N, C-alpha and C. Protein backbone atom coordinates (compact mmCIF):
# COMPACT_ATOMS: atom_id res chain seq x y z
N UNK A 1 24.13 -23.50 -18.45
CA UNK A 1 25.20 -23.77 -17.87
C UNK A 1 26.06 -24.65 -18.71
N UNK A 2 25.25 -25.59 -19.54
CA UNK A 2 25.94 -26.47 -20.54
C UNK A 2 26.64 -25.65 -21.57
N UNK A 3 26.12 -24.45 -21.85
CA UNK A 3 26.90 -23.80 -22.95
C UNK A 3 28.35 -22.98 -22.49
N UNK A 4 27.94 -22.42 -20.96
CA UNK A 4 29.03 -21.96 -20.51
C UNK A 4 30.50 -23.10 -20.73
N UNK A 5 29.98 -24.35 -20.22
CA UNK A 5 31.32 -25.06 -19.89
C UNK A 5 31.56 -25.75 -21.53
N UNK A 6 30.65 -26.16 -22.03
CA UNK A 6 30.85 -26.87 -23.30
C UNK A 6 30.36 -25.87 -24.37
N UNK A 7 30.89 -24.81 -24.94
CA UNK A 7 30.30 -23.86 -26.04
C UNK A 7 30.28 -24.70 -27.37
N UNK A 8 30.68 -25.81 -27.58
CA UNK A 8 30.64 -26.45 -28.87
C UNK A 8 29.72 -27.36 -28.73
N UNK A 9 28.96 -27.60 -27.67
CA UNK A 9 27.99 -28.86 -27.40
C UNK A 9 26.93 -28.75 -28.51
N UNK A 10 26.53 -30.07 -28.87
CA UNK A 10 25.49 -30.03 -29.81
C UNK A 10 24.26 -30.97 -29.18
N UNK A 11 22.92 -30.18 -29.74
CA UNK A 11 21.76 -30.72 -29.01
C UNK A 11 21.04 -31.60 -30.12
N UNK A 12 20.30 -32.58 -29.61
CA UNK A 12 19.46 -33.45 -30.23
C UNK A 12 18.26 -33.03 -29.65
N UNK A 13 17.20 -32.46 -30.52
CA UNK A 13 15.95 -32.17 -29.80
C UNK A 13 14.62 -33.05 -30.66
N UNK A 14 14.29 -34.03 -30.15
CA UNK A 14 13.17 -34.87 -30.79
C UNK A 14 11.86 -33.99 -30.50
N UNK A 15 11.20 -33.87 -31.65
CA UNK A 15 9.84 -33.16 -31.49
C UNK A 15 8.67 -34.28 -31.91
N UNK A 16 7.42 -34.01 -31.44
CA UNK A 16 6.48 -34.81 -31.56
C UNK A 16 5.07 -34.00 -31.49
N UNK A 17 4.08 -34.67 -32.01
CA UNK A 17 2.60 -33.81 -31.87
C UNK A 17 2.59 -34.00 -30.54
N UNK A 18 2.36 -32.51 -29.86
CA UNK A 18 2.07 -32.36 -28.53
C UNK A 18 0.96 -33.18 -27.90
N UNK A 19 0.00 -33.38 -28.63
CA UNK A 19 -1.03 -34.22 -27.95
C UNK A 19 -0.73 -35.70 -28.02
N UNK A 20 -0.01 -36.26 -28.93
CA UNK A 20 0.31 -37.27 -28.71
C UNK A 20 1.20 -37.64 -27.79
N UNK A 21 2.35 -36.85 -27.52
CA UNK A 21 3.11 -36.70 -26.35
C UNK A 21 2.50 -36.60 -24.91
N UNK A 22 1.47 -36.08 -24.90
CA UNK A 22 0.76 -36.03 -23.74
C UNK A 22 0.05 -37.28 -23.50
N UNK A 23 -0.46 -37.87 -24.38
CA UNK A 23 -1.17 -39.15 -24.20
C UNK A 23 -0.23 -40.38 -23.91
N UNK A 24 1.01 -40.11 -24.53
CA UNK A 24 1.99 -41.29 -24.32
C UNK A 24 2.50 -41.11 -22.93
N UNK A 25 2.52 -39.92 -22.50
CA UNK A 25 3.06 -39.74 -20.88
C UNK A 25 2.03 -40.18 -19.98
N UNK A 26 0.97 -40.21 -20.14
CA UNK A 26 -0.18 -40.46 -19.34
C UNK A 26 -0.24 -42.19 -19.53
N UNK A 27 -0.29 -42.63 -20.59
CA UNK A 27 -0.06 -44.03 -20.83
C UNK A 27 1.08 -44.89 -20.00
N UNK A 28 2.20 -43.90 -20.10
CA UNK A 28 3.57 -44.51 -19.41
C UNK A 28 3.22 -44.39 -18.05
N UNK A 29 2.37 -43.65 -17.31
CA UNK A 29 1.97 -43.55 -16.11
C UNK A 29 1.26 -44.78 -15.60
N UNK A 30 0.24 -44.99 -16.56
CA UNK A 30 -0.78 -46.34 -16.43
C UNK A 30 0.02 -47.77 -16.62
N UNK A 31 0.99 -47.73 -17.62
CA UNK A 31 1.94 -48.81 -17.81
C UNK A 31 2.70 -48.99 -16.60
N UNK A 32 3.25 -47.96 -16.18
CA UNK A 32 4.04 -48.30 -14.65
C UNK A 32 3.47 -48.36 -13.59
N UNK A 33 2.19 -48.42 -13.50
CA UNK A 33 1.31 -48.85 -12.41
C UNK A 33 1.04 -47.64 -11.48
N UNK A 34 1.47 -46.31 -11.91
CA UNK A 34 0.96 -44.95 -11.09
C UNK A 34 -0.22 -44.68 -10.80
N UNK A 35 -1.33 -45.06 -12.02
CA UNK A 35 -2.29 -44.87 -12.10
C UNK A 35 -3.36 -45.95 -12.43
N UNK A 36 -4.49 -46.06 -12.12
CA UNK A 36 -5.44 -46.95 -12.49
C UNK A 36 -5.84 -46.72 -13.99
N UNK A 37 -6.31 -47.97 -14.70
CA UNK A 37 -6.78 -47.58 -16.07
C UNK A 37 -7.78 -46.62 -16.01
N UNK A 38 -7.60 -45.91 -17.21
CA UNK A 38 -8.87 -44.60 -17.16
C UNK A 38 -9.31 -44.77 -18.93
N UNK A 39 -10.66 -44.12 -18.86
CA UNK A 39 -11.09 -43.87 -20.17
C UNK A 39 -10.61 -42.52 -20.76
N UNK A 40 -11.37 -42.22 -21.99
CA UNK A 40 -10.89 -41.26 -22.57
C UNK A 40 -11.31 -39.73 -21.78
N UNK A 41 -12.33 -39.66 -21.12
CA UNK A 41 -12.86 -38.44 -20.27
C UNK A 41 -11.91 -38.18 -19.11
N UNK A 42 -11.06 -39.52 -18.52
CA UNK A 42 -10.24 -39.24 -17.49
C UNK A 42 -8.87 -38.64 -18.36
N UNK A 43 -8.50 -39.32 -19.45
CA UNK A 43 -7.56 -38.95 -19.88
C UNK A 43 -7.70 -37.46 -20.30
N UNK A 44 -8.59 -37.04 -20.90
CA UNK A 44 -8.95 -35.51 -21.19
C UNK A 44 -8.65 -34.55 -20.07
N UNK A 45 -9.28 -35.20 -18.88
CA UNK A 45 -9.30 -34.28 -17.72
C UNK A 45 -7.54 -34.24 -17.42
N UNK A 46 -6.99 -35.12 -17.12
CA UNK A 46 -5.65 -35.11 -17.08
C UNK A 46 -4.88 -34.17 -17.91
N UNK A 47 -5.26 -34.42 -19.16
CA UNK A 47 -4.54 -33.45 -20.12
C UNK A 47 -4.64 -32.17 -20.21
N UNK A 48 -5.95 -31.96 -19.87
CA UNK A 48 -6.17 -30.30 -19.84
C UNK A 48 -5.98 -29.82 -18.78
N UNK A 49 -5.28 -30.32 -17.74
CA UNK A 49 -4.80 -29.31 -16.60
C UNK A 49 -3.51 -28.51 -17.29
N UNK A 50 -2.94 -28.98 -18.31
CA UNK A 50 -1.88 -27.90 -19.13
C UNK A 50 -2.65 -26.44 -19.30
N UNK A 51 -4.05 -26.39 -19.14
CA UNK A 51 -4.30 -24.95 -19.37
C UNK A 51 -4.51 -24.44 -18.00
N UNK A 52 -4.21 -24.91 -16.88
CA UNK A 52 -4.46 -24.53 -15.81
C UNK A 52 -3.04 -24.21 -15.14
N UNK A 53 -2.38 -22.99 -15.21
CA UNK A 53 -1.01 -23.05 -14.87
C UNK A 53 -0.90 -23.09 -12.99
N UNK A 54 -2.00 -22.94 -12.60
CA UNK A 54 -1.89 -23.40 -11.01
C UNK A 54 -1.79 -24.62 -10.77
N UNK A 55 -1.71 -25.67 -11.33
CA UNK A 55 -1.75 -26.97 -10.95
C UNK A 55 -0.48 -27.40 -11.21
N UNK A 56 0.50 -27.52 -10.13
CA UNK A 56 1.89 -27.66 -10.37
C UNK A 56 2.09 -29.06 -10.93
N UNK A 57 1.54 -30.09 -10.36
CA UNK A 57 1.45 -31.35 -10.85
C UNK A 57 1.62 -31.67 -12.37
N UNK A 58 1.03 -30.79 -13.13
CA UNK A 58 0.89 -30.94 -14.60
C UNK A 58 1.90 -30.48 -15.24
N UNK A 59 2.89 -29.56 -14.56
CA UNK A 59 3.78 -28.72 -15.38
C UNK A 59 4.80 -29.40 -16.09
N UNK A 60 5.40 -30.48 -15.53
CA UNK A 60 6.35 -31.22 -16.13
C UNK A 60 5.70 -32.00 -17.50
N UNK A 61 4.62 -32.54 -17.53
CA UNK A 61 3.63 -33.04 -18.69
C UNK A 61 3.65 -32.14 -19.65
N UNK A 62 3.22 -30.99 -19.41
CA UNK A 62 2.82 -29.91 -20.31
C UNK A 62 4.15 -29.31 -20.66
N UNK A 63 4.92 -29.04 -19.95
CA UNK A 63 6.31 -28.46 -20.30
C UNK A 63 7.00 -29.16 -21.40
N UNK A 64 7.06 -30.36 -21.38
CA UNK A 64 7.47 -31.08 -22.48
C UNK A 64 6.91 -30.91 -23.93
N UNK A 65 5.33 -30.83 -23.79
CA UNK A 65 4.69 -30.65 -24.90
C UNK A 65 5.09 -29.23 -25.43
N UNK A 66 5.61 -28.08 -24.80
CA UNK A 66 5.75 -26.66 -24.99
C UNK A 66 7.03 -26.92 -26.00
N UNK A 67 7.08 -27.30 -27.20
CA UNK A 67 8.49 -27.56 -27.78
C UNK A 67 8.79 -26.44 -28.33
N UNK A 68 7.89 -25.69 -28.95
CA UNK A 68 8.42 -24.21 -29.28
C UNK A 68 9.22 -23.31 -28.51
N UNK A 69 8.41 -23.31 -27.26
CA UNK A 69 9.14 -22.52 -26.06
C UNK A 69 10.37 -23.14 -25.68
N UNK A 70 10.36 -24.38 -25.56
CA UNK A 70 11.67 -24.95 -25.01
C UNK A 70 13.03 -24.78 -26.24
N UNK A 71 12.55 -24.55 -27.48
CA UNK A 71 13.68 -24.45 -28.59
C UNK A 71 13.90 -22.90 -28.47
N UNK A 72 13.01 -22.09 -28.12
CA UNK A 72 13.35 -20.80 -28.09
C UNK A 72 14.15 -20.37 -26.96
N UNK A 73 14.01 -21.12 -26.02
CA UNK A 73 14.88 -20.80 -24.86
C UNK A 73 16.20 -21.58 -25.02
N UNK A 74 16.50 -22.76 -25.75
CA UNK A 74 17.59 -22.97 -26.03
C UNK A 74 18.38 -22.06 -26.87
N UNK A 75 17.59 -21.54 -27.97
CA UNK A 75 18.30 -20.64 -28.86
C UNK A 75 18.84 -19.30 -28.11
N UNK A 76 17.79 -18.73 -27.32
CA UNK A 76 18.06 -17.64 -26.63
C UNK A 76 19.22 -17.57 -25.57
N UNK A 77 19.55 -19.05 -25.16
CA UNK A 77 20.62 -19.23 -24.01
C UNK A 77 22.02 -19.19 -24.67
N UNK A 78 22.02 -19.02 -26.06
CA UNK A 78 23.19 -18.64 -26.87
C UNK A 78 23.47 -20.02 -27.77
N UNK A 79 22.94 -20.97 -27.72
CA UNK A 79 23.15 -22.01 -28.75
C UNK A 79 22.77 -21.68 -30.23
N UNK A 80 24.11 -21.83 -30.79
CA UNK A 80 23.59 -21.57 -32.47
C UNK A 80 22.88 -22.59 -32.73
N UNK A 81 21.93 -22.02 -33.89
CA UNK A 81 21.00 -22.97 -34.66
C UNK A 81 21.99 -24.09 -35.20
N UNK A 82 22.96 -24.07 -35.69
CA UNK A 82 23.57 -25.12 -36.29
C UNK A 82 24.04 -26.25 -35.45
N UNK A 83 23.96 -25.95 -34.13
CA UNK A 83 24.21 -27.08 -33.30
C UNK A 83 23.24 -27.56 -32.44
N UNK A 84 22.04 -27.59 -33.17
CA UNK A 84 20.59 -28.17 -32.87
C UNK A 84 20.19 -28.88 -33.87
N UNK A 85 19.97 -30.18 -33.75
CA UNK A 85 19.40 -30.90 -34.67
C UNK A 85 17.77 -31.14 -34.05
N UNK A 86 16.76 -30.64 -35.06
CA UNK A 86 15.52 -31.20 -34.63
C UNK A 86 15.24 -32.75 -35.29
N UNK A 87 14.70 -33.41 -34.72
CA UNK A 87 14.47 -34.86 -35.04
C UNK A 87 12.81 -35.03 -34.75
N UNK A 88 12.24 -35.54 -36.07
CA UNK A 88 10.80 -35.88 -35.74
C UNK A 88 10.52 -37.19 -35.25
N UNK A 89 9.94 -37.35 -34.17
CA UNK A 89 10.11 -38.48 -33.52
C UNK A 89 9.42 -39.83 -34.22
N UNK A 90 8.37 -39.34 -35.11
CA UNK A 90 7.69 -40.55 -35.87
C UNK A 90 8.47 -41.23 -36.92
N UNK A 91 9.40 -40.52 -37.21
CA UNK A 91 10.68 -41.13 -38.31
C UNK A 91 11.50 -42.01 -37.69
N UNK A 92 11.41 -41.99 -36.47
CA UNK A 92 12.40 -43.18 -35.66
C UNK A 92 11.73 -44.31 -35.62
N UNK A 93 10.35 -44.53 -36.22
CA UNK A 93 9.71 -45.87 -36.38
C UNK A 93 9.80 -46.38 -37.62
N UNK A 94 9.70 -45.24 -38.56
CA UNK A 94 9.45 -45.44 -39.84
C UNK A 94 10.79 -45.52 -40.84
N UNK A 95 11.79 -44.88 -40.30
CA UNK A 95 13.06 -44.77 -41.03
C UNK A 95 14.09 -44.52 -40.19
N UNK A 96 14.13 -45.60 -39.58
CA UNK A 96 15.27 -45.78 -38.35
C UNK A 96 16.71 -45.30 -38.75
N UNK A 97 17.15 -46.16 -39.86
CA UNK A 97 18.62 -46.16 -40.35
C UNK A 97 18.78 -44.82 -40.76
N UNK A 98 17.89 -44.15 -41.48
CA UNK A 98 17.88 -42.78 -41.93
C UNK A 98 18.15 -41.64 -40.85
N UNK A 99 17.63 -41.95 -39.80
CA UNK A 99 17.72 -41.04 -38.35
C UNK A 99 19.22 -41.24 -37.91
N UNK A 100 19.22 -42.50 -37.70
CA UNK A 100 20.82 -42.80 -37.07
C UNK A 100 21.84 -42.20 -38.03
N UNK A 101 21.76 -42.42 -39.10
CA UNK A 101 22.84 -41.75 -40.22
C UNK A 101 22.76 -40.33 -39.95
N UNK A 102 21.70 -39.63 -39.75
CA UNK A 102 21.59 -38.07 -39.72
C UNK A 102 22.16 -37.85 -38.53
N UNK A 103 21.90 -38.48 -37.30
CA UNK A 103 22.44 -38.00 -35.87
C UNK A 103 24.04 -38.31 -36.16
N UNK A 104 24.36 -39.42 -36.61
CA UNK A 104 26.09 -39.42 -36.62
C UNK A 104 26.62 -38.44 -37.45
N UNK A 105 25.98 -38.15 -38.58
CA UNK A 105 26.67 -37.05 -39.30
C UNK A 105 26.55 -35.72 -38.66
N UNK A 106 25.69 -35.63 -37.73
CA UNK A 106 25.70 -34.27 -37.15
C UNK A 106 26.37 -34.13 -35.93
N UNK A 107 26.81 -35.24 -35.37
CA UNK A 107 27.60 -35.22 -33.91
C UNK A 107 29.10 -35.52 -34.63
N UNK A 108 29.31 -36.21 -35.72
CA UNK A 108 30.58 -36.34 -36.29
C UNK A 108 31.07 -37.84 -35.70
N UNK A 109 30.23 -38.74 -35.55
CA UNK A 109 30.69 -40.05 -35.33
C UNK A 109 30.78 -40.74 -36.58
N UNK A 110 31.25 -42.26 -36.40
CA UNK A 110 30.98 -43.31 -37.35
C UNK A 110 29.77 -43.65 -37.30
N UNK A 111 29.05 -43.72 -38.84
CA UNK A 111 27.93 -44.36 -38.69
C UNK A 111 27.82 -45.71 -38.39
N UNK A 112 26.49 -46.46 -37.91
CA UNK A 112 26.54 -47.70 -37.23
C UNK A 112 25.47 -48.45 -38.20
N UNK A 113 25.39 -49.35 -38.47
CA UNK A 113 24.11 -50.21 -39.02
C UNK A 113 23.14 -50.77 -38.02
N UNK A 114 21.91 -50.12 -38.09
CA UNK A 114 21.11 -50.42 -36.84
C UNK A 114 20.51 -52.04 -37.17
N UNK A 115 20.77 -52.86 -36.37
CA UNK A 115 20.48 -54.13 -36.16
C UNK A 115 19.06 -54.43 -35.39
N UNK A 116 18.77 -53.77 -34.46
CA UNK A 116 17.75 -54.06 -33.39
C UNK A 116 17.17 -52.51 -33.09
N UNK A 117 15.70 -52.70 -33.10
CA UNK A 117 15.01 -51.60 -32.51
C UNK A 117 14.06 -52.06 -31.53
N UNK A 118 14.21 -51.39 -30.43
CA UNK A 118 13.18 -51.74 -29.25
C UNK A 118 11.92 -50.61 -28.87
N UNK A 119 10.65 -50.89 -28.95
CA UNK A 119 9.73 -50.29 -28.86
C UNK A 119 9.56 -49.92 -27.24
N UNK A 120 9.34 -48.69 -26.80
CA UNK A 120 8.91 -48.31 -25.59
C UNK A 120 7.74 -48.85 -24.94
N UNK A 121 6.71 -48.78 -25.25
CA UNK A 121 5.47 -49.28 -24.64
C UNK A 121 5.12 -50.74 -24.89
N UNK A 122 5.90 -51.42 -25.71
CA UNK A 122 5.48 -52.79 -26.20
C UNK A 122 4.37 -53.40 -26.44
N UNK A 123 3.51 -54.13 -25.67
CA UNK A 123 2.33 -54.37 -26.01
C UNK A 123 1.14 -53.04 -25.71
N UNK A 124 1.58 -52.13 -25.24
CA UNK A 124 0.76 -51.25 -24.86
C UNK A 124 0.62 -50.10 -26.07
N UNK A 125 1.55 -50.07 -27.27
CA UNK A 125 1.39 -49.24 -28.22
C UNK A 125 0.30 -49.75 -29.22
N UNK A 126 0.02 -50.88 -29.54
CA UNK A 126 -0.93 -51.04 -30.38
C UNK A 126 -2.04 -52.11 -29.56
N UNK A 127 -1.92 -52.11 -28.10
CA UNK A 127 -2.86 -53.05 -27.77
C UNK A 127 -4.19 -52.45 -27.09
N UNK A 128 -4.89 -53.15 -26.79
CA UNK A 128 -6.26 -52.72 -25.96
C UNK A 128 -5.92 -51.51 -25.01
N UNK A 129 -4.98 -51.75 -24.02
CA UNK A 129 -4.65 -50.77 -22.99
C UNK A 129 -4.31 -49.32 -23.20
N UNK A 130 -3.95 -48.98 -24.58
CA UNK A 130 -3.33 -47.88 -24.59
C UNK A 130 -4.69 -46.84 -24.89
N UNK A 131 -4.52 -45.80 -23.85
CA UNK A 131 -5.66 -44.82 -23.85
C UNK A 131 -5.33 -43.80 -25.01
N UNK A 132 -6.56 -43.19 -25.59
CA UNK A 132 -6.39 -42.03 -26.42
C UNK A 132 -7.25 -40.94 -25.88
N UNK A 133 -6.92 -39.57 -26.33
CA UNK A 133 -7.39 -38.60 -26.06
C UNK A 133 -9.08 -38.38 -26.87
N UNK A 134 -10.04 -37.98 -26.39
CA UNK A 134 -11.24 -37.96 -27.11
C UNK A 134 -11.31 -36.40 -28.18
N UNK A 135 -11.67 -36.66 -29.32
CA UNK A 135 -11.88 -35.55 -30.38
C UNK A 135 -12.13 -34.01 -29.65
N UNK A 136 -12.99 -34.31 -28.81
CA UNK A 136 -13.26 -32.92 -27.95
C UNK A 136 -12.02 -32.47 -27.15
N UNK A 137 -11.18 -33.29 -26.50
CA UNK A 137 -10.12 -33.14 -25.82
C UNK A 137 -8.94 -32.79 -26.45
N UNK A 138 -8.83 -33.26 -27.63
CA UNK A 138 -7.73 -32.75 -28.64
C UNK A 138 -8.00 -31.76 -29.37
N UNK A 139 -9.38 -31.14 -29.56
CA UNK A 139 -9.74 -29.90 -29.89
C UNK A 139 -9.44 -28.78 -28.94
N UNK A 140 -9.70 -29.01 -27.88
CA UNK A 140 -9.24 -28.04 -26.47
C UNK A 140 -7.73 -27.88 -26.27
N UNK A 141 -6.98 -29.03 -26.54
CA UNK A 141 -5.65 -29.00 -26.34
C UNK A 141 -4.88 -28.48 -27.91
N UNK A 142 -5.51 -28.31 -28.89
CA UNK A 142 -5.08 -27.97 -29.94
C UNK A 142 -5.14 -25.91 -29.55
N UNK A 143 -6.35 -25.94 -28.79
CA UNK A 143 -6.51 -24.31 -28.74
C UNK A 143 -5.18 -23.85 -27.80
N UNK A 144 -5.04 -24.97 -26.65
CA UNK A 144 -4.02 -24.53 -25.71
C UNK A 144 -2.59 -24.39 -26.42
N UNK A 145 -2.16 -25.37 -27.28
CA UNK A 145 -0.87 -25.38 -28.02
C UNK A 145 -0.80 -24.84 -29.16
N UNK A 146 -1.85 -23.93 -29.63
CA UNK A 146 -1.65 -23.26 -30.70
C UNK A 146 -0.43 -22.38 -31.22
N UNK A 147 -0.56 -21.10 -30.03
CA UNK A 147 0.61 -20.45 -30.07
C UNK A 147 2.03 -21.16 -30.07
N UNK A 148 2.31 -22.09 -29.30
CA UNK A 148 3.77 -22.81 -29.12
C UNK A 148 3.63 -23.53 -30.64
N UNK A 149 2.62 -23.94 -31.19
CA UNK A 149 2.78 -24.95 -32.53
C UNK A 149 3.55 -23.67 -33.61
N UNK A 150 2.92 -22.63 -33.53
CA UNK A 150 3.26 -21.66 -34.53
C UNK A 150 4.69 -21.24 -34.26
N UNK A 151 5.03 -20.93 -33.09
CA UNK A 151 6.57 -20.65 -32.79
C UNK A 151 7.55 -21.95 -33.05
N UNK A 152 7.00 -22.77 -32.64
CA UNK A 152 7.98 -24.23 -33.20
C UNK A 152 8.32 -24.23 -34.53
N UNK A 153 7.06 -24.14 -35.41
CA UNK A 153 7.14 -24.15 -36.83
C UNK A 153 8.20 -22.87 -37.63
N UNK A 154 8.02 -21.57 -36.73
CA UNK A 154 8.51 -20.43 -37.16
C UNK A 154 10.17 -20.57 -36.73
N UNK A 155 10.47 -21.15 -35.87
CA UNK A 155 11.89 -21.54 -35.18
C UNK A 155 12.60 -22.62 -36.07
N UNK A 156 11.93 -23.64 -36.50
CA UNK A 156 12.23 -24.63 -37.39
C UNK A 156 12.50 -24.15 -38.67
N UNK A 157 11.39 -23.48 -39.14
CA UNK A 157 11.38 -23.19 -40.57
C UNK A 157 10.60 -24.25 -41.46
N UNK A 158 9.99 -25.08 -40.68
CA UNK A 158 9.34 -26.34 -41.64
C UNK A 158 8.15 -26.69 -40.87
N UNK A 159 7.17 -27.26 -41.73
CA UNK A 159 5.82 -27.45 -41.34
C UNK A 159 6.04 -29.08 -40.78
N UNK A 160 5.43 -29.46 -39.78
CA UNK A 160 5.26 -30.80 -39.40
C UNK A 160 4.18 -31.60 -39.89
N UNK A 161 4.15 -32.93 -40.20
CA UNK A 161 3.13 -33.75 -40.71
C UNK A 161 1.74 -33.61 -39.82
N UNK A 162 1.97 -33.58 -38.32
CA UNK A 162 1.01 -33.59 -37.38
C UNK A 162 0.49 -32.02 -37.26
N UNK A 163 1.11 -31.11 -38.07
CA UNK A 163 0.62 -29.74 -37.55
C UNK A 163 -1.00 -29.72 -37.79
N UNK A 164 -1.41 -28.67 -37.21
CA UNK A 164 -2.97 -28.22 -37.06
C UNK A 164 -2.89 -26.74 -37.51
N UNK A 165 -1.92 -26.28 -37.88
CA UNK A 165 -1.79 -24.68 -38.60
C UNK A 165 -2.04 -24.63 -40.12
N UNK A 166 -2.61 -23.68 -40.35
CA UNK A 166 -3.21 -23.25 -41.77
C UNK A 166 -1.98 -23.33 -42.77
N UNK A 167 -2.13 -24.00 -43.89
CA UNK A 167 -0.78 -24.16 -44.75
C UNK A 167 -0.70 -22.89 -45.50
N UNK A 168 -1.56 -22.02 -45.58
CA UNK A 168 -1.63 -21.14 -46.42
C UNK A 168 -0.85 -19.73 -45.46
N UNK A 169 -1.15 -19.91 -44.27
CA UNK A 169 -0.47 -19.10 -43.17
C UNK A 169 1.11 -19.47 -43.14
N UNK A 170 1.24 -20.80 -43.10
CA UNK A 170 2.76 -21.16 -42.91
C UNK A 170 3.58 -20.73 -44.35
N UNK A 171 2.95 -20.85 -45.31
CA UNK A 171 3.52 -20.17 -46.74
C UNK A 171 3.99 -18.87 -46.43
N UNK A 172 2.74 -18.18 -46.05
CA UNK A 172 2.95 -16.42 -45.95
C UNK A 172 4.16 -16.17 -45.02
N UNK A 173 4.36 -17.17 -43.79
CA UNK A 173 5.41 -16.91 -42.94
C UNK A 173 6.70 -17.43 -43.55
N UNK A 174 6.94 -18.13 -44.63
CA UNK A 174 8.05 -18.37 -45.35
C UNK A 174 8.43 -19.84 -44.62
N UNK A 175 7.32 -20.67 -44.31
CA UNK A 175 7.71 -21.82 -43.44
C UNK A 175 7.70 -22.83 -44.68
N UNK A 176 8.71 -23.74 -44.63
CA UNK A 176 8.78 -24.84 -45.85
C UNK A 176 7.68 -25.65 -45.32
N UNK A 177 6.56 -25.86 -46.61
CA UNK A 177 5.28 -26.73 -46.06
C UNK A 177 5.78 -28.21 -46.64
N UNK A 178 6.69 -28.60 -47.16
CA UNK A 178 6.76 -29.91 -47.38
C UNK A 178 6.98 -30.59 -46.16
N UNK A 179 6.42 -31.72 -45.86
CA UNK A 179 6.41 -32.28 -44.56
C UNK A 179 7.14 -33.76 -44.53
N UNK A 180 7.83 -34.11 -45.74
CA UNK A 180 8.27 -35.54 -45.67
C UNK A 180 9.89 -35.23 -45.45
N UNK A 181 10.28 -34.44 -43.92
CA UNK A 181 11.60 -34.72 -43.87
C UNK A 181 11.99 -35.36 -42.28
N UNK A 182 13.18 -35.81 -42.08
CA UNK A 182 13.65 -36.54 -41.03
C UNK A 182 14.03 -35.88 -39.89
N UNK A 183 14.90 -34.81 -40.34
CA UNK A 183 15.56 -33.90 -39.21
C UNK A 183 16.14 -32.68 -40.08
N UNK A 184 16.49 -31.74 -39.24
CA UNK A 184 16.70 -30.49 -39.78
C UNK A 184 17.40 -29.57 -38.70
N UNK A 185 18.13 -28.34 -39.29
CA UNK A 185 18.65 -27.52 -38.05
C UNK A 185 17.42 -26.53 -38.07
N UNK A 186 17.25 -25.81 -37.00
CA UNK A 186 16.32 -24.98 -37.09
C UNK A 186 16.91 -23.56 -37.76
N UNK A 187 16.01 -22.64 -38.15
CA UNK A 187 16.36 -21.52 -38.83
C UNK A 187 16.60 -20.41 -37.90
N UNK A 188 16.34 -20.64 -36.53
CA UNK A 188 16.56 -19.70 -35.49
C UNK A 188 15.44 -18.70 -35.29
N UNK A 189 15.93 -17.73 -34.43
CA UNK A 189 15.19 -16.34 -34.08
C UNK A 189 15.38 -15.50 -35.16
N UNK A 190 14.60 -15.03 -35.80
CA UNK A 190 14.43 -14.18 -36.79
C UNK A 190 14.59 -12.59 -36.10
N UNK A 191 15.22 -11.88 -36.61
CA UNK A 191 15.13 -10.30 -35.94
C UNK A 191 14.02 -9.83 -36.70
N UNK A 192 13.07 -9.09 -35.93
CA UNK A 192 12.27 -8.14 -36.59
C UNK A 192 12.77 -6.84 -37.07
N UNK A 193 12.29 -6.30 -38.11
CA UNK A 193 12.86 -4.70 -38.23
C UNK A 193 12.20 -4.10 -37.40
N UNK A 194 12.72 -2.94 -37.23
CA UNK A 194 12.30 -1.69 -36.12
C UNK A 194 11.50 -0.68 -36.78
């Protein structure tokens, strides 16, 4: 609908390690007081509902982590790749000014000097209250999101620093394996020969 009304619309798509995104989502619930404090086992249990499509309460949390599918839908809706800017969210913490400059260049605005940066979780980010997934839970989620991870990298044409795909396979698929990038325009959906 947005494309029909605003065909020249530009989209910013922040991408993040899907496992970190799920852990952050669950920690945000805790921080806002929706759920009681939980350990790794409880975090794993909540995160692994992403594999159960019958559990509707998990769909929002899981859907946000399906970044490859989300990008594919955006491209299929008619948004040209040059109107999408993929941003690595971890760069928003380490290279803030470069991210801001890239966004302004993309949207055509006047660059601004970044003078203040606010962290979302405050004391939760580095504090003892921040819960993480167990290694076993992470492995199960890797399996659940493997296809989406491959799809995302294929559509973007670049490897992510947090990627768990095989570098040799990525190279063979024509994916740029250099991981030190801030933002990029996706390569888009490639037509396969018949």
